[in-house]
Coordinates of C-alpha atoms in Angstrom, one line a residue:
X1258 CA -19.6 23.3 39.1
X1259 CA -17.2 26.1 37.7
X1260 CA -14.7 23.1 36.9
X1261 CA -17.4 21.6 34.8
X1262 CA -17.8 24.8 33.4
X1263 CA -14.6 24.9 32.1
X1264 CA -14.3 21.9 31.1
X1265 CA -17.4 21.8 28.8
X1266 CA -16.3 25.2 27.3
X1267 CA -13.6 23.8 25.9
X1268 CA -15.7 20.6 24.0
X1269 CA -17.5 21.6 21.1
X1270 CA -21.1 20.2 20.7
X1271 CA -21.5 17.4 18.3
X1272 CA -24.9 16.5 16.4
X1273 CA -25.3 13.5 15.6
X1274 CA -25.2 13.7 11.8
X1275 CA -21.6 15.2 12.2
X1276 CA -19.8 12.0 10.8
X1277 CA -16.3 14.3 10.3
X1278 CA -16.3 14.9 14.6
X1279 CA -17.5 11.1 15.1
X1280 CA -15.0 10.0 13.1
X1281 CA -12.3 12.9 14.7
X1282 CA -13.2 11.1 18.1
X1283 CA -13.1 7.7 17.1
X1284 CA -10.0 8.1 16.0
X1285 CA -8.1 10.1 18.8
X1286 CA -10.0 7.2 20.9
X1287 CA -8.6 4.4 19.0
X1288 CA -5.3 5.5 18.7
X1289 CA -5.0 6.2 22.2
X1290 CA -5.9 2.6 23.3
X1291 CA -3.6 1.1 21.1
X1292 CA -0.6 3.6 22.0
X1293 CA -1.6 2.4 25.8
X1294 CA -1.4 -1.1 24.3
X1295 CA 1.9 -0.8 22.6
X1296 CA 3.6 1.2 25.7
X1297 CA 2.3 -1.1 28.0
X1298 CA 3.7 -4.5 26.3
X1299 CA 7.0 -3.5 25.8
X1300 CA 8.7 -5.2 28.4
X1301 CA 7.7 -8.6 26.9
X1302 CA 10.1 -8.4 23.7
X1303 CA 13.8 -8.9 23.5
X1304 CA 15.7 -5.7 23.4
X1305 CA 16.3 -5.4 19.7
X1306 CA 12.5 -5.4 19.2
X1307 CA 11.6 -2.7 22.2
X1308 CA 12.7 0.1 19.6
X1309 CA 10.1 -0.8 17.0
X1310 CA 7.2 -1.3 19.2
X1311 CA 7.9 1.7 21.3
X1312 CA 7.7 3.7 17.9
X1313 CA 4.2 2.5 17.1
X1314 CA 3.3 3.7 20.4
X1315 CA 4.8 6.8 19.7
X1316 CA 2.9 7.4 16.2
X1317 CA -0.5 6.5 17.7
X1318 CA 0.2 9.1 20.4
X1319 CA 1.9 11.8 18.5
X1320 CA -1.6 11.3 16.3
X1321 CA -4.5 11.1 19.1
X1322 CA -3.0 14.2 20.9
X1323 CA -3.8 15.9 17.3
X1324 CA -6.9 14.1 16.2
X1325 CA -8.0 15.7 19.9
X1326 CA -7.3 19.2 19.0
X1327 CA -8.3 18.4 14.8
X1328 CA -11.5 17.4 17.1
X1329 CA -12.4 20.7 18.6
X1330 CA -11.1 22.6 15.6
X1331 CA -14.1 21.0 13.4
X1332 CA -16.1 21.3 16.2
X1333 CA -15.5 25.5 16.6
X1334 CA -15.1 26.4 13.0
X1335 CA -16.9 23.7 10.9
X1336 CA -13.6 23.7 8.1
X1337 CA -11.2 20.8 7.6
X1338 CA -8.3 21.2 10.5
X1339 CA -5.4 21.0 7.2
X1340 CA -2.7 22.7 9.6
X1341 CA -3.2 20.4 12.2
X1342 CA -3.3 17.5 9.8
X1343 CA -0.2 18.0 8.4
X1344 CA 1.5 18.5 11.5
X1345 CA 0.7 15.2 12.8
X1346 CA 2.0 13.6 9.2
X1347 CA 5.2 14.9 9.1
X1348 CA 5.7 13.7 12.7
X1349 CA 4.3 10.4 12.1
X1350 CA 5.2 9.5 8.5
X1351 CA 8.7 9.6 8.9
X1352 CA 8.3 7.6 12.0
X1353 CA 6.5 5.0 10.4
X1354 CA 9.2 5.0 7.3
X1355 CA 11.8 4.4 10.5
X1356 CA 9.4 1.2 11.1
X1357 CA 11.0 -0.4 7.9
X1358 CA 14.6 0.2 9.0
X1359 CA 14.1 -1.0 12.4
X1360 CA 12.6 -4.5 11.4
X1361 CA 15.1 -4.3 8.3
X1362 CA 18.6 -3.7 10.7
X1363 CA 18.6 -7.9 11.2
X1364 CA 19.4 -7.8 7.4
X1365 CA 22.5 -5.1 7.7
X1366 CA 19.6 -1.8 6.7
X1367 CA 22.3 1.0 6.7
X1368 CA 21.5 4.7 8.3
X1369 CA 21.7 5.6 4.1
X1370 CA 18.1 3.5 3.7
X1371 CA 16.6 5.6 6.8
X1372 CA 17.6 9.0 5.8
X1373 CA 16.8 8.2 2.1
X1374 CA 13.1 7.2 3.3
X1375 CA 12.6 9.9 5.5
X1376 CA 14.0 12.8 2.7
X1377 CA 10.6 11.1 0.6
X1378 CA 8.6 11.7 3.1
X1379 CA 9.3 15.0 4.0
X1380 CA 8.9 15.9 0.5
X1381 CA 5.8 14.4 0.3
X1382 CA 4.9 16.4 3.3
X1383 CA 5.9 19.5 2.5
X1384 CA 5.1 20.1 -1.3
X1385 CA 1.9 18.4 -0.5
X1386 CA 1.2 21.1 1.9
X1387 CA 2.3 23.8 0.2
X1388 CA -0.4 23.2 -2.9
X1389 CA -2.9 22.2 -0.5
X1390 CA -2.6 25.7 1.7
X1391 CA 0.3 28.2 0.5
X1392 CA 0.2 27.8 -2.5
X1393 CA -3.3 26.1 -4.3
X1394 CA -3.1 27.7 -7.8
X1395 CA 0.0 25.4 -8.5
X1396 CA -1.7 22.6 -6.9
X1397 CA -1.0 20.0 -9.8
X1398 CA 3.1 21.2 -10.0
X1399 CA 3.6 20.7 -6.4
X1400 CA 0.8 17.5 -5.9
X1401 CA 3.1 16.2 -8.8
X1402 CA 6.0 16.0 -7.0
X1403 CA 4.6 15.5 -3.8
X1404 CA 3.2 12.4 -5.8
X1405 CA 6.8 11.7 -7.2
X1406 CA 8.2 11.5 -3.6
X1407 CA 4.9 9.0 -2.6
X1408 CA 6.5 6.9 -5.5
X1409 CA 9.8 6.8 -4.7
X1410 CA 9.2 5.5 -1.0
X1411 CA 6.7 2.9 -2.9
X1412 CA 9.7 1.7 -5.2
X1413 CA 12.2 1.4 -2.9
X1414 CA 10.3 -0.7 -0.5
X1415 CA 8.6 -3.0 -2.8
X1416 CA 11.9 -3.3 -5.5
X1417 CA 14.4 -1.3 -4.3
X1418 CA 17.1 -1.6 -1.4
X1419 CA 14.8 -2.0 1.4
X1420 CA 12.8 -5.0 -0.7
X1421 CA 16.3 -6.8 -1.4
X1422 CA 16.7 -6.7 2.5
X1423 CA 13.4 -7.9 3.4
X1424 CA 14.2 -11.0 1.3
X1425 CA 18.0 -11.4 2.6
X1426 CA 16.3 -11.9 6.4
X1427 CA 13.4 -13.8 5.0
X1428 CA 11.1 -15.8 7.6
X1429 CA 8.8 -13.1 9.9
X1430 CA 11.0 -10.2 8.7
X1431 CA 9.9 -10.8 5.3
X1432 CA 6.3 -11.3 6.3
X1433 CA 5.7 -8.4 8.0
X1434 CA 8.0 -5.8 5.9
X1435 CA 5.4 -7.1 3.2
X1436 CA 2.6 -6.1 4.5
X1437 CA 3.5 -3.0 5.5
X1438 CA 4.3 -2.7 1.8
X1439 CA 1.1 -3.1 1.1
X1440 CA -0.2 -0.4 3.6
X1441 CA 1.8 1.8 2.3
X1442 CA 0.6 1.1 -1.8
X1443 CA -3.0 0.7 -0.6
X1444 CA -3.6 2.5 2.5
X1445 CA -1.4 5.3 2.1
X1446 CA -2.8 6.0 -1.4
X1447 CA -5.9 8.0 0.1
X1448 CA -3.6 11.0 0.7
X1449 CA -2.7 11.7 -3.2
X1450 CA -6.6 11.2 -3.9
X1451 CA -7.7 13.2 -1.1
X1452 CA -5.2 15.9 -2.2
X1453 CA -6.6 15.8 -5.4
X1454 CA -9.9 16.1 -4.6
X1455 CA -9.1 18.7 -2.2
X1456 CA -7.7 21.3 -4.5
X1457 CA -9.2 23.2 -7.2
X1458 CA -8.3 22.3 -10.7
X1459 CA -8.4 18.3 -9.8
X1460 CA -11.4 17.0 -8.3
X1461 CA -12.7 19.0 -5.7
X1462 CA -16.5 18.8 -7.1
X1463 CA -16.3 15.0 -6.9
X1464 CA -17.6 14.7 -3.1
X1465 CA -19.8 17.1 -0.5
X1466 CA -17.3 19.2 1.4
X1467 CA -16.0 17.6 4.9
X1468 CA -16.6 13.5 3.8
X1469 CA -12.8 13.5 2.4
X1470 CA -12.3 14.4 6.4
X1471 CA -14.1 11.2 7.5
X1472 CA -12.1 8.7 4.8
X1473 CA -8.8 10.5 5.9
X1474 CA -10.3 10.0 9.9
X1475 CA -10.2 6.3 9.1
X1476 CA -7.2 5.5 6.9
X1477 CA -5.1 7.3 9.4
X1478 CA -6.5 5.2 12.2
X1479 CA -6.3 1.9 10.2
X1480 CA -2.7 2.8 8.6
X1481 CA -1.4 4.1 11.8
X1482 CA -2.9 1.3 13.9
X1483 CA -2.0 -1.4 11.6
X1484 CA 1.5 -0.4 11.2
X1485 CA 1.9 -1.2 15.0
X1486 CA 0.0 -3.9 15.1
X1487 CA 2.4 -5.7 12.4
X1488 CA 5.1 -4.6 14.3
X1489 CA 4.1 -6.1 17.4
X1490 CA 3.1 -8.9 15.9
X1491 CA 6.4 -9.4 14.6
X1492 CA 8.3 -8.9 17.7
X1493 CA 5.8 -11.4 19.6
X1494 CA 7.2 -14.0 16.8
X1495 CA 10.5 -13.2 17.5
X1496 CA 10.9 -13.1 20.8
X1497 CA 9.7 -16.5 20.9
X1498 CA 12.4 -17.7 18.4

């Protein structure tokens, strides 16, 4: 009884109108099950494919073990868990920009392409951040570079070095650094708006307080998820080759 206690002391209460902890839930949920998924099929793939897959796991993990505690944050305080949130994206981001060197080594990628996408995303990361929390009244200088940096990775993988690879290996390589392409142009472009309207001076009035939470809550899960799942997809196709 004292153990059950505990344990419900440390789980916030959730109404059920709270769509921000439903979707905080959800999420952690979700990405759990598919880092489970992802850990548990890796001895199935050819070596050279182990690496990418075991990644996706890692990304899904690294991000339910923070939607858990971005969980109980909204749950105790009723504000947007921002620390926590960029925490877990400048863990995961560059992972998921190693995604496109790993699939992209069959083509000769060189250590320069990783390093060079992961500088963008840290960028991103950090300047983001810093208009978002340290710094808010230069919001537009340093969401303007952060934006710069989104750019840059979104130019070098759909016409820069990375892109030229993708079409040198061709087939499933191709394929799948393609849609991942697209995740990243589509799916990765709620960050910059949420920034935006998450900040003064932008378009912070545009939506109720909390709901830019809930569409963060499910483009990480779909982004994060979907990554993997192109990934494994890809290494089921080509371990059957």
């Amino acid at each position: 009884m004292t153990n059950f206690m505990f344990i419900s002391g440390l789980v916030g209460k959730m109404l059920p109108t709270d769509y921000v902890g439903f979707t905080f839930f959800v999420g952690c949920m979700a990405m759990m099950a598919a880092s489970a998924f992802f850990f548990l099929s890796l001895s199935q793939f050819d070596k050279k494919w182990r690496t990418s897959v075991l990644v996706s796991g890692l990304i899904t993990f690294i991000a339910a073990v923070h939607y858990f505690y971005m969980r109980d944050y909204w749950a105790t305080f009723g504000e947007s868990p921002t620390f926590f949130r960029y925490v877990d994206w400048v863990l995961t981001v560059p992972l998921m920009c190693l995604e496109f060197y790993l699939i992209l080594k069959v083509a000769g990628a060189k250590q320069s392409l990783l390093w060079k996408m992961i500088i963008y995303s840290v960028i991103m990361l950090v300047t983001g951040y810093i208009g978002e929390v340290i710094s808010p009244e230069n919001a537009a200088l340093w969401g303007f570079i952060s934006g710069l940096a989104y750019f840059l990775i979104v130019y070098e993988i759909w016409l820069g070095e990375a892109a030229k690879l993708a079409a040198s290996a061709g087939g499933e390589v191709q394929k799948a650094h393609k849609i991942l392409c697209w995740f990243v142009l589509v799916g990765w472009s709620i960050y910059p708006l949420g920034y935006m309207m998450g900040t003064s001076g932008w378009y912070n009035g545009f939506i109720p307080a909390g709901n830019i939470d809930v569409a963060y809550n499910i483009a990480d899960a779909i982004n994060k998820i979907g990554f993997g799942l192109v990934i494994y997809s890809l290494a089921v196709k080509s371990s059957k080759d």
